[in-house]
Structures are given as C-alpha cells and as structure tokens.
Amino acid sequence: MAWGEGTEAPFAKIGVLGGLRFGLFAVIFVLGTLPLFSLTLLSYMVERLTGGRGLSDVFIKTWGRMGRLLCGLKLEIRGTELAQGGAMVANHVSWSDIFVLHDAAHIHFVAKSEVKSWPGIGFLANATGTIFIERRATEAKRQQQQLKERLQKGDKLCFFPEGTSSDGRRVLPFKSALFSAFHTPELLPHMWVQPVSVTYFAPKSQAPRFFGWWGNMSFGGHMRTVFALGRGGRVRVTFHAPVRAADFADRKLLAAHCEAAVRAGMAADLAEVGQEMAVD
C-alpha cells in the first residue's frame, strides 16, 4: 500500500467540546502570534543596528513553544543540537514540525521560494528568518553567499530533504538535490550537517497516524483536529551525531548517510512503544 493511502478517516470527529477547544486555541494562537512577531521584527532591526544577535531567537522560540503546546504535544529531546553553525536535516511529518523544531533548537528554516508567496504561511516563514531558495542558475552564487554568511554567523539552517510530509510512520527517500546548496566548494569548509529524527506519538484515544499531515489533507481541517483532540500527544526530537560535509565525496552520499540516521532514529522510537515502522 502506498504511503499516502489508507482506510483511516483523514480527520476524527471533534464534537462540540472539541469545537469549543479549537475556537479557544485558535484565538490564543492569533493573539499570541501578533505581539511575538511584532517583537521579532523589532528585534531584527535592533540586531542589525547593534550587530548583536539572539534576541529575535528568544521570541521565535517562544512562538514555537506556544504552537507546540496548543497542539497538545509534550516535547522530549534526545541528543544535543549542533553547537556551531551548520545544517539540520529532519524528516517532515506535519505543519506542527515548525513549532516543534523552533522549540527544540535555535534554527532558521530553508524553504523553496514558492513558500514565500503562500498566504499567511509565507509571512510567518519570512518573519522567522527563513531562507528561500530559488532553483535558478542565475541565483546560485548569490544564494551560496547568503548561506555562507548565515553559517559564519553561527546560524543553524534546517530543511526537510523528503520534499513533502508523511504520515509519521515512515521516512520517505531523501532528495539529494536538496543538499546541493550545502555541498559546494564555497561552503564545504564551513559545513556541518546534523540529522534529526522527529517522531510523534498520538494520544491514546487516536490512531497512530493522528499527527501526520499528508496526501490531500487540508491544512485548516488538520489544524482544527489537532488543536481540538491533540491533548496527551508526544513528540520526540532526536539530534544525531553531526558530520562534516567535506567527509563525503558527493551530496548523494551525504544524503544517504543522513537518511539512514533519521530512519534508524524513528525506528528505535517506534520500537520503544511497540509500534512498527511502516515500509514503502
């Protein structure tokens, strides 16, 4: 059976109490996001003027924690996040990964340029310091310079090499092309890469794939279900040992190493609670 198919209903029925909970949490999310992002944008200006850094990360991390709590998720962290600037590569389960990873680590995401134009999401991504990558040869040198400057500042740049989200019970094949921006002669001397496994555990009353957002699931419908019924869920973020990009002959070998580490991390997590990892 293909990973995007299945007999489970895409969204559980939330009921009256669930609907009220969603409405309350949606209001809290909006009212919390507006001041936090205003403070984030203000802190960016202060950091540019003073040459300092770190203040904006506090507000972004606070926003991630708020979103993670509204999803009903308890966060478990294993391992240690990359100490220096570099890239983190993680499996992608849901939109909630953005909250979870911002809460778990001091990161900025790398995303395809189209995301910048998405209503709402594009603004949030831009405000949290996301780097948008364009797949045009004319932009390659400029983007490599931008990435190099961010890495030299100590930024940790996170991206999802699967290229899409899954049902949370498997790791999809990593697209090695997404590693190309980091595996160039200009960046290799500076490049550390850390694989990261993100594993969700559903509330006891819900199906194991409850937090997965895949296939044709609507963003709004899935967010409504998670906010309404996510209480009692858990998410585990495992930081695996970082590696030097320069130690791999090409981006394909680097991608394969990271995929194997992330896949093994999820398999170990699921085995711990007696669940099997799905096989494509």
Short mmCIF file of N, CA and C in Angstrom, two decimals, residues 50-231:
data_model
loop_
_atom_site.label_atom_id
_atom_site.label_comp_id
_atom_site.label_asym_id
_atom_site.label_seq_id
_atom_site.Cartn_x
_atom_site.Cartn_y
_atom_site.Cartn_z
N THR A 50 22.92 47.14 16.01
CA THR A 50 23.91 46.95 17.06
C THR A 50 24.93 45.85 16.75
N GLY A 51 24.62 45.03 15.73
CA GLY A 51 25.50 43.91 15.43
C GLY A 51 25.33 42.76 16.39
N GLY A 52 24.35 42.86 17.28
CA GLY A 52 24.10 41.78 18.24
C GLY A 52 23.25 40.69 17.62
N ARG A 53 22.96 39.67 18.40
CA ARG A 53 22.12 38.58 17.91
C ARG A 53 21.56 37.83 19.11
N GLY A 54 20.51 37.08 18.88
CA GLY A 54 19.97 36.23 19.93
C GLY A 54 18.62 36.67 20.45
N LEU A 55 18.34 38.00 20.42
CA LEU A 55 17.07 38.47 20.95
C LEU A 55 15.90 37.95 20.13
N SER A 56 16.03 38.00 18.81
CA SER A 56 14.94 37.53 17.95
C SER A 56 14.71 36.03 18.15
N ASP A 57 15.80 35.28 18.41
CA ASP A 57 15.64 33.83 18.62
C ASP A 57 14.76 33.52 19.82
N VAL A 58 14.82 34.38 20.84
CA VAL A 58 14.00 34.17 22.04
C VAL A 58 12.52 34.25 21.68
N PHE A 59 12.14 35.24 20.89
CA PHE A 59 10.73 35.40 20.53
C PHE A 59 10.27 34.29 19.59
N ILE A 60 11.14 33.88 18.66
CA ILE A 60 10.77 32.81 17.74
C ILE A 60 10.60 31.50 18.51
N LYS A 61 11.51 31.23 19.44
CA LYS A 61 11.42 30.01 20.25
C LYS A 61 10.16 30.03 21.11
N THR A 62 9.81 31.18 21.65
CA THR A 62 8.60 31.30 22.45
C THR A 62 7.36 31.02 21.61
N TRP A 63 7.36 31.53 20.37
CA TRP A 63 6.25 31.27 19.45
C TRP A 63 6.14 29.78 19.14
N GLY A 64 7.27 29.12 18.90
CA GLY A 64 7.27 27.69 18.64
C GLY A 64 6.72 26.91 19.82
N ARG A 65 7.10 27.30 21.02
CA ARG A 65 6.61 26.61 22.22
C ARG A 65 5.11 26.80 22.38
N MET A 66 4.63 28.00 22.12
CA MET A 66 3.19 28.26 22.19
C MET A 66 2.43 27.35 21.22
N GLY A 67 2.88 27.30 19.97
CA GLY A 67 2.23 26.46 18.98
C GLY A 67 2.27 24.99 19.35
N ARG A 68 3.41 24.55 19.85
CA ARG A 68 3.56 23.15 20.25
C ARG A 68 2.60 22.80 21.38
N LEU A 69 2.46 23.66 22.36
CA LEU A 69 1.55 23.42 23.48
C LEU A 69 0.09 23.43 23.03
N LEU A 70 -0.25 24.31 22.10
CA LEU A 70 -1.62 24.35 21.59
C LEU A 70 -1.96 23.08 20.81
N CYS A 71 -0.94 22.42 20.26
CA CYS A 71 -1.16 21.14 19.59
C CYS A 71 -1.30 19.99 20.58
N GLY A 72 -1.11 20.28 21.86
CA GLY A 72 -1.25 19.25 22.88
C GLY A 72 -0.04 18.36 23.05
N LEU A 73 1.11 18.79 22.54
CA LEU A 73 2.28 17.94 22.48
C LEU A 73 3.25 18.16 23.64
N LYS A 74 3.65 17.08 24.25
CA LYS A 74 4.76 17.11 25.21
C LYS A 74 6.03 16.87 24.43
N LEU A 75 7.04 17.70 24.64
CA LEU A 75 8.29 17.61 23.89
C LEU A 75 9.33 16.81 24.66
N GLU A 76 9.93 15.81 23.97
CA GLU A 76 11.04 15.05 24.51
C GLU A 76 12.24 15.27 23.60
N ILE A 77 13.39 15.57 24.17
CA ILE A 77 14.59 15.82 23.38
C ILE A 77 15.67 14.81 23.76
N ARG A 78 16.25 14.19 22.74
CA ARG A 78 17.38 13.29 22.96
C ARG A 78 18.56 13.77 22.13
N GLY A 79 19.74 13.67 22.68
CA GLY A 79 20.92 14.17 21.99
C GLY A 79 21.08 15.66 22.20
N THR A 80 22.05 16.23 21.52
CA THR A 80 22.37 17.64 21.67
C THR A 80 22.41 18.31 20.31
N GLU A 81 21.79 19.47 20.23
CA GLU A 81 21.77 20.18 18.96
C GLU A 81 23.17 20.67 18.58
N LEU A 82 23.37 20.83 17.31
CA LEU A 82 24.63 21.30 16.75
C LEU A 82 25.13 22.55 17.48
N ALA A 83 26.39 22.53 17.90
CA ALA A 83 26.92 23.64 18.68
C ALA A 83 27.27 24.84 17.81
N GLN A 84 27.77 24.58 16.60
CA GLN A 84 28.19 25.66 15.72
C GLN A 84 27.19 25.82 14.58
N GLY A 85 27.44 26.80 13.72
CA GLY A 85 26.58 26.97 12.56
C GLY A 85 26.66 25.76 11.65
N GLY A 86 25.55 25.46 11.00
CA GLY A 86 25.52 24.32 10.11
C GLY A 86 24.10 24.05 9.65
N ALA A 87 23.87 22.86 9.14
CA ALA A 87 22.54 22.49 8.66
C ALA A 87 21.99 21.34 9.48
N MET A 88 20.70 21.40 9.75
CA MET A 88 19.98 20.29 10.35
C MET A 88 19.01 19.75 9.30
N VAL A 89 18.99 18.44 9.14
CA VAL A 89 18.08 17.82 8.18
C VAL A 89 17.16 16.87 8.93
N ALA A 90 15.86 17.09 8.78
CA ALA A 90 14.88 16.33 9.55
C ALA A 90 13.81 15.73 8.65
N ASN A 91 13.21 14.63 9.12
CA ASN A 91 12.04 14.11 8.44
C ASN A 91 10.86 15.06 8.68
N HIS A 92 9.91 15.04 7.77
CA HIS A 92 8.81 16.01 7.79
C HIS A 92 7.48 15.27 7.95
N VAL A 93 6.82 15.50 9.07
CA VAL A 93 5.56 14.83 9.37
C VAL A 93 4.36 15.75 9.18
N SER A 94 4.50 17.00 9.60
CA SER A 94 3.34 17.88 9.62
C SER A 94 3.76 19.33 9.70
N TRP A 95 2.76 20.21 9.53
CA TRP A 95 2.98 21.65 9.74
C TRP A 95 3.45 21.92 11.16
N SER A 96 3.07 21.06 12.11
CA SER A 96 3.46 21.25 13.51
C SER A 96 4.96 21.06 13.72
N ASP A 97 5.66 20.47 12.74
CA ASP A 97 7.12 20.36 12.85
C ASP A 97 7.76 21.73 13.02
N ILE A 98 7.16 22.75 12.42
CA ILE A 98 7.72 24.10 12.52
C ILE A 98 7.74 24.55 13.98
N PHE A 99 6.62 24.34 14.67
CA PHE A 99 6.57 24.69 16.10
C PHE A 99 7.57 23.84 16.89
N VAL A 100 7.53 22.54 16.66
CA VAL A 100 8.34 21.61 17.45
C VAL A 100 9.83 21.91 17.31
N LEU A 101 10.30 22.10 16.08
CA LEU A 101 11.73 22.30 15.88
C LEU A 101 12.19 23.68 16.33
N HIS A 102 11.33 24.69 16.20
CA HIS A 102 11.69 26.00 16.74
C HIS A 102 11.79 25.94 18.26
N ASP A 103 10.95 25.13 18.89
CA ASP A 103 11.00 24.99 20.34
C ASP A 103 12.20 24.16 20.79
N ALA A 104 12.56 23.15 20.00
CA ALA A 104 13.62 22.23 20.39
C ALA A 104 15.02 22.76 20.14
N ALA A 105 15.17 23.66 19.16
CA ALA A 105 16.52 24.12 18.79
C ALA A 105 16.47 25.57 18.31
N HIS A 106 17.62 26.19 18.24
CA HIS A 106 17.73 27.56 17.71
C HIS A 106 18.03 27.46 16.22
N ILE A 107 16.98 27.51 15.41
CA ILE A 107 17.14 27.24 13.99
C ILE A 107 16.44 28.30 13.13
N HIS A 108 16.82 28.29 11.86
CA HIS A 108 16.10 29.03 10.82
C HIS A 108 15.89 28.05 9.68
N PHE A 109 14.70 28.08 9.10
CA PHE A 109 14.40 27.09 8.05
C PHE A 109 14.89 27.55 6.69
N VAL A 110 15.14 26.56 5.84
CA VAL A 110 15.44 26.78 4.43
C VAL A 110 14.26 26.19 3.66
N ALA A 111 13.65 26.99 2.78
CA ALA A 111 12.46 26.53 2.06
C ALA A 111 12.52 26.96 0.61
N LYS A 112 11.75 26.30 -0.22
CA LYS A 112 11.66 26.68 -1.63
C LYS A 112 11.02 28.06 -1.74
N SER A 113 11.38 28.80 -2.75
CA SER A 113 10.95 30.19 -2.88
C SER A 113 9.44 30.35 -2.97
N GLU A 114 8.72 29.31 -3.45
CA GLU A 114 7.28 29.41 -3.59
C GLU A 114 6.57 29.63 -2.25
N VAL A 115 7.19 29.12 -1.17
CA VAL A 115 6.57 29.23 0.15
C VAL A 115 6.37 30.70 0.53
N LYS A 116 7.25 31.56 0.06
CA LYS A 116 7.18 32.97 0.42
C LYS A 116 5.87 33.61 -0.02
N SER A 117 5.24 33.09 -1.08
CA SER A 117 4.00 33.67 -1.60
C SER A 117 2.75 33.02 -1.03
N TRP A 118 2.90 31.99 -0.20
CA TRP A 118 1.73 31.33 0.37
C TRP A 118 1.06 32.25 1.37
N PRO A 119 -0.26 32.41 1.32
CA PRO A 119 -0.98 33.29 2.25
C PRO A 119 -0.74 32.89 3.71
N GLY A 120 -0.39 33.85 4.53
CA GLY A 120 -0.19 33.58 5.95
C GLY A 120 1.10 32.87 6.24
N ILE A 121 1.27 31.68 5.68
CA ILE A 121 2.46 30.87 5.95
C ILE A 121 3.72 31.57 5.45
N GLY A 122 3.61 32.21 4.28
CA GLY A 122 4.75 32.91 3.73
C GLY A 122 5.22 34.04 4.64
N PHE A 123 4.27 34.77 5.20
CA PHE A 123 4.63 35.86 6.12
C PHE A 123 5.31 35.33 7.37
N LEU A 124 4.74 34.26 7.95
CA LEU A 124 5.31 33.67 9.16
C LEU A 124 6.71 33.13 8.90
N ALA A 125 6.87 32.48 7.74
CA ALA A 125 8.19 31.93 7.40
C ALA A 125 9.21 33.04 7.24
N ASN A 126 8.84 34.10 6.58
CA ASN A 126 9.75 35.23 6.36
C ASN A 126 10.12 35.89 7.68
N ALA A 127 9.13 36.04 8.55
CA ALA A 127 9.36 36.70 9.83
C ALA A 127 10.24 35.90 10.77
N THR A 128 10.29 34.57 10.59
CA THR A 128 11.13 33.74 11.46
C THR A 128 12.52 33.53 10.87
N GLY A 129 12.87 34.29 9.83
CA GLY A 129 14.22 34.24 9.30
C GLY A 129 14.48 33.13 8.31
N THR A 130 13.42 32.60 7.69
CA THR A 130 13.58 31.54 6.70
C THR A 130 14.37 32.03 5.49
N ILE A 131 15.25 31.17 4.98
CA ILE A 131 15.97 31.46 3.74
C ILE A 131 15.22 30.78 2.60
N PHE A 132 14.90 31.54 1.58
CA PHE A 132 14.15 31.00 0.45
C PHE A 132 15.10 30.73 -0.71
N ILE A 133 15.07 29.50 -1.18
CA ILE A 133 15.97 29.05 -2.24
C ILE A 133 15.23 29.02 -3.58
N GLU A 134 15.81 29.67 -4.57
CA GLU A 134 15.26 29.64 -5.92
C GLU A 134 16.09 28.68 -6.77
N ARG A 135 15.40 27.89 -7.58
CA ARG A 135 16.09 26.88 -8.40
C ARG A 135 16.46 27.46 -9.76
N ARG A 136 17.13 28.57 -9.73
CA ARG A 136 17.59 29.20 -10.98
C ARG A 136 19.10 29.36 -10.91
N ALA A 137 19.76 28.99 -12.00
CA ALA A 137 21.23 29.04 -12.04
C ALA A 137 21.74 30.45 -11.78
N THR A 138 20.98 31.47 -12.23
CA THR A 138 21.43 32.85 -12.06
C THR A 138 21.45 33.27 -10.59
N GLU A 139 20.73 32.53 -9.74
CA GLU A 139 20.67 32.88 -8.32
C GLU A 139 21.65 32.08 -7.48
N ALA A 140 22.31 31.11 -8.07
CA ALA A 140 23.13 30.17 -7.31
C ALA A 140 24.23 30.86 -6.50
N LYS A 141 25.00 31.74 -7.13
CA LYS A 141 26.12 32.38 -6.42
C LYS A 141 25.62 33.28 -5.29
N ARG A 142 24.56 34.02 -5.56
CA ARG A 142 24.02 34.92 -4.52
C ARG A 142 23.54 34.11 -3.32
N GLN A 143 22.85 33.00 -3.59
CA GLN A 143 22.32 32.17 -2.52
C GLN A 143 23.43 31.48 -1.74
N GLN A 144 24.48 31.05 -2.43
CA GLN A 144 25.60 30.43 -1.74
C GLN A 144 26.28 31.43 -0.81
N GLN A 145 26.40 32.67 -1.27
CA GLN A 145 27.00 33.71 -0.42
C GLN A 145 26.12 33.99 0.79
N GLN A 146 24.80 34.01 0.56
CA GLN A 146 23.86 34.23 1.67
C GLN A 146 23.96 33.12 2.70
N LEU A 147 23.99 31.89 2.23
CA LEU A 147 24.12 30.75 3.13
C LEU A 147 25.43 30.79 3.90
N LYS A 148 26.51 31.12 3.19
CA LYS A 148 27.82 31.19 3.83
C LYS A 148 27.84 32.23 4.94
N GLU A 149 27.26 33.40 4.68
CA GLU A 149 27.22 34.46 5.69
C GLU A 149 26.43 34.02 6.92
N ARG A 150 25.30 33.33 6.68
CA ARG A 150 24.48 32.88 7.81
C ARG A 150 25.21 31.81 8.62
N LEU A 151 25.92 30.93 7.94
CA LEU A 151 26.65 29.89 8.64
C LEU A 151 27.80 30.47 9.45
N GLN A 152 28.49 31.45 8.87
CA GLN A 152 29.61 32.08 9.58
C GLN A 152 29.14 32.86 10.80
N LYS A 153 27.90 33.32 10.78
CA LYS A 153 27.31 33.99 11.94
C LYS A 153 26.93 33.00 13.04
N GLY A 154 26.96 31.71 12.69
CA GLY A 154 26.59 30.68 13.67
C GLY A 154 25.17 30.19 13.55
N ASP A 155 24.47 30.60 12.48
CA ASP A 155 23.09 30.15 12.30
C ASP A 155 23.03 28.66 12.00
N LYS A 156 21.97 28.03 12.49
CA LYS A 156 21.68 26.63 12.16
C LYS A 156 20.48 26.62 11.23
N LEU A 157 20.67 26.10 10.04
CA LEU A 157 19.67 26.14 8.99
C LEU A 157 19.04 24.77 8.83
N CYS A 158 17.73 24.70 8.97
CA CYS A 158 17.02 23.42 8.96
C CYS A 158 16.20 23.26 7.68
N PHE A 159 16.25 22.05 7.09
CA PHE A 159 15.40 21.80 5.94
C PHE A 159 14.93 20.35 5.94
N PHE A 160 13.90 20.09 5.12
CA PHE A 160 13.26 18.78 5.06
C PHE A 160 13.59 18.12 3.72
N PRO A 161 14.57 17.22 3.67
CA PRO A 161 15.01 16.66 2.39
C PRO A 161 14.06 15.65 1.77
N GLU A 162 12.99 15.25 2.48
CA GLU A 162 11.99 14.39 1.84
C GLU A 162 11.23 15.14 0.75
N GLY A 163 11.13 16.45 0.91
CA GLY A 163 10.43 17.27 -0.08
C GLY A 163 8.94 17.32 0.11
N THR A 164 8.40 16.56 1.07
CA THR A 164 6.97 16.56 1.37
C THR A 164 6.80 15.98 2.76
N SER A 165 5.58 16.04 3.29
CA SER A 165 5.33 15.48 4.62
C SER A 165 4.78 14.06 4.50
N SER A 166 4.83 13.31 5.59
CA SER A 166 4.43 11.91 5.59
C SER A 166 3.36 11.65 6.64
N ASP A 167 3.02 10.38 6.82
CA ASP A 167 2.02 10.02 7.83
C ASP A 167 2.65 9.83 9.21
N GLY A 168 3.94 10.09 9.33
CA GLY A 168 4.61 10.00 10.62
C GLY A 168 5.01 8.60 11.04
N ARG A 169 4.82 7.62 10.15
CA ARG A 169 5.18 6.25 10.47
C ARG A 169 6.22 5.70 9.51
N ARG A 170 6.85 6.58 8.77
CA ARG A 170 7.91 6.18 7.83
C ARG A 170 8.73 7.42 7.49
N VAL A 171 9.93 7.17 6.97
CA VAL A 171 10.76 8.25 6.45
C VAL A 171 10.82 8.06 4.95
N LEU A 172 10.43 9.05 4.21
CA LEU A 172 10.45 8.98 2.75
C LEU A 172 11.87 9.18 2.24
N PRO A 173 12.17 8.72 1.04
CA PRO A 173 13.53 8.88 0.50
C PRO A 173 13.96 10.34 0.46
N PHE A 174 15.18 10.60 0.89
CA PHE A 174 15.72 11.96 0.86
C PHE A 174 16.10 12.33 -0.58
N LYS A 175 15.78 13.53 -0.96
CA LYS A 175 16.15 14.05 -2.28
C LYS A 175 17.53 14.68 -2.18
N SER A 176 18.50 14.05 -2.79
CA SER A 176 19.88 14.52 -2.66
C SER A 176 20.07 15.91 -3.28
N ALA A 177 19.22 16.28 -4.23
CA ALA A 177 19.35 17.59 -4.86
C ALA A 177 19.21 18.72 -3.84
N LEU A 178 18.45 18.46 -2.77
CA LEU A 178 18.25 19.48 -1.75
C LEU A 178 19.50 19.72 -0.92
N PHE A 179 20.50 18.83 -1.04
CA PHE A 179 21.77 19.00 -0.34
C PHE A 179 22.77 19.79 -1.17
N SER A 180 22.43 20.05 -2.42
CA SER A 180 23.42 20.65 -3.33
C SER A 180 23.86 22.03 -2.88
N ALA A 181 22.96 22.80 -2.28
CA ALA A 181 23.32 24.16 -1.85
C ALA A 181 24.39 24.14 -0.77
N PHE A 182 24.47 23.03 -0.01
CA PHE A 182 25.43 22.94 1.08
C PHE A 182 26.69 22.17 0.70
N HIS A 183 26.64 21.46 -0.41
CA HIS A 183 27.79 20.64 -0.80
C HIS A 183 28.47 21.28 -2.01
N THR A 184 28.98 22.48 -1.81
CA THR A 184 29.68 23.23 -2.86
C THR A 184 31.07 23.60 -2.36
N PRO A 185 32.01 23.85 -3.26
CA PRO A 185 33.36 24.21 -2.83
C PRO A 185 33.39 25.43 -1.90
N GLU A 186 32.44 26.36 -2.10
CA GLU A 186 32.42 27.58 -1.28
C GLU A 186 32.01 27.29 0.17
N LEU A 187 31.13 26.30 0.35
CA LEU A 187 30.59 26.05 1.68
C LEU A 187 31.20 24.84 2.40
N LEU A 188 31.80 23.92 1.67
CA LEU A 188 32.31 22.69 2.28
C LEU A 188 33.20 22.92 3.50
N PRO A 189 34.13 23.91 3.45
CA PRO A 189 34.99 24.10 4.63
C PRO A 189 34.23 24.52 5.88
N HIS A 190 33.00 25.06 5.71
CA HIS A 190 32.25 25.58 6.86
C HIS A 190 31.10 24.67 7.27
N MET A 191 30.88 23.59 6.54
CA MET A 191 29.62 22.89 6.60
C MET A 191 29.59 21.68 7.52
N TRP A 192 28.80 21.80 8.58
CA TRP A 192 28.48 20.66 9.42
C TRP A 192 27.00 20.35 9.20
N VAL A 193 26.65 19.07 9.17
CA VAL A 193 25.27 18.65 8.93
C VAL A 193 24.85 17.69 10.03
N GLN A 194 23.69 17.96 10.61
CA GLN A 194 23.19 17.11 11.70
C GLN A 194 21.84 16.50 11.33
N PRO A 195 21.75 15.15 11.24
CA PRO A 195 20.46 14.51 11.02
C PRO A 195 19.60 14.62 12.28
N VAL A 196 18.30 14.80 12.09
CA VAL A 196 17.37 14.95 13.21
C VAL A 196 16.13 14.09 12.94
N SER A 197 15.78 13.22 13.89
CA SER A 197 14.56 12.42 13.78
C SER A 197 13.45 13.07 14.58
N VAL A 198 12.28 13.19 13.95
CA VAL A 198 11.09 13.74 14.62
C VAL A 198 10.02 12.66 14.62
N THR A 199 9.66 12.18 15.80
CA THR A 199 8.69 11.09 15.92
C THR A 199 7.53 11.53 16.81
N TYR A 200 6.32 11.36 16.29
CA TYR A 200 5.11 11.73 17.02
C TYR A 200 4.45 10.47 17.61
N PHE A 201 3.87 10.65 18.79
CA PHE A 201 3.10 9.59 19.44
C PHE A 201 1.71 10.15 19.71
N ALA A 202 0.70 9.53 19.14
CA ALA A 202 -0.67 10.03 19.22
C ALA A 202 -1.25 9.86 20.62
N PRO A 203 -2.25 10.67 20.98
CA PRO A 203 -2.98 10.41 22.23
C PRO A 203 -3.56 9.00 22.21
N LYS A 204 -3.78 8.41 23.36
CA LYS A 204 -4.24 7.03 23.44
C LYS A 204 -5.55 6.78 22.70
N SER A 205 -6.39 7.79 22.62
CA SER A 205 -7.70 7.62 22.00
C SER A 205 -7.67 7.79 20.49
N GLN A 206 -6.50 8.12 19.93
CA GLN A 206 -6.42 8.40 18.49
C GLN A 206 -5.55 7.38 17.76
N ALA A 207 -5.71 7.36 16.43
CA ALA A 207 -4.92 6.45 15.59
C ALA A 207 -3.45 6.86 15.61
N PRO A 208 -2.53 5.91 15.41
CA PRO A 208 -1.10 6.22 15.44
C PRO A 208 -0.70 7.33 14.47
N ARG A 209 -1.41 7.47 13.34
CA ARG A 209 -1.05 8.47 12.34
C ARG A 209 -1.72 9.82 12.59
N PHE A 210 -2.27 10.03 13.77
CA PHE A 210 -3.07 11.21 14.07
C PHE A 210 -2.37 12.51 13.71
N PHE A 211 -1.10 12.65 14.04
CA PHE A 211 -0.40 13.92 13.81
C PHE A 211 0.14 14.05 12.39
N GLY A 212 0.12 12.99 11.62
CA GLY A 212 0.63 13.05 10.25
C GLY A 212 -0.27 13.89 9.34
N TRP A 213 0.35 14.68 8.49
CA TRP A 213 -0.38 15.54 7.54
C TRP A 213 0.15 15.22 6.16
N TRP A 214 -0.65 14.51 5.38
CA TRP A 214 -0.13 14.02 4.11
C TRP A 214 -1.25 13.96 3.07
N GLY A 215 -0.82 13.60 1.85
CA GLY A 215 -1.80 13.43 0.78
C GLY A 215 -2.59 14.69 0.51
N ASN A 216 -3.91 14.54 0.46
CA ASN A 216 -4.80 15.66 0.15
C ASN A 216 -5.42 16.30 1.39
N MET A 217 -4.88 16.03 2.55
CA MET A 217 -5.42 16.62 3.78
C MET A 217 -5.32 18.14 3.71
N SER A 218 -6.38 18.82 4.07
CA SER A 218 -6.36 20.28 4.09
C SER A 218 -5.63 20.76 5.34
N PHE A 219 -4.94 21.88 5.20
CA PHE A 219 -4.22 22.45 6.34
C PHE A 219 -5.19 22.85 7.45
N GLY A 220 -6.26 23.56 7.07
CA GLY A 220 -7.21 24.04 8.06
C GLY A 220 -7.91 22.91 8.80
N GLY A 221 -8.32 21.87 8.06
CA GLY A 221 -9.01 20.75 8.68
C GLY A 221 -8.11 19.98 9.63
N HIS A 222 -6.86 19.80 9.24
CA HIS A 222 -5.94 19.07 10.11
C HIS A 222 -5.58 19.88 11.34
N MET A 223 -5.37 21.17 11.17
CA MET A 223 -5.05 22.02 12.32
C MET A 223 -6.22 22.03 13.31
N ARG A 224 -7.43 22.10 12.79
CA ARG A 224 -8.62 22.10 13.65
C ARG A 224 -8.68 20.81 14.47
N THR A 225 -8.41 19.67 13.83
CA THR A 225 -8.46 18.38 14.52
C THR A 225 -7.37 18.28 15.59
N VAL A 226 -6.17 18.71 15.26
CA VAL A 226 -5.06 18.62 16.21
C VAL A 226 -5.29 19.54 17.40
N PHE A 227 -5.69 20.78 17.15
CA PHE A 227 -5.95 21.69 18.26
C PHE A 227 -7.07 21.15 19.16
N ALA A 228 -8.07 20.51 18.55
CA ALA A 228 -9.22 20.03 19.31
C ALA A 228 -8.94 18.75 20.08
N LEU A 229 -8.15 17.83 19.51
CA LEU A 229 -8.02 16.48 20.06
C LEU A 229 -6.59 16.06 20.39
N GLY A 230 -5.64 16.96 20.28
CA GLY A 230 -4.23 16.58 20.44
C GLY A 230 -3.75 16.41 21.86
N ARG A 231 -4.59 16.74 22.86
CA ARG A 231 -4.14 16.60 24.25
C ARG A 231 -3.65 15.19 24.52
#
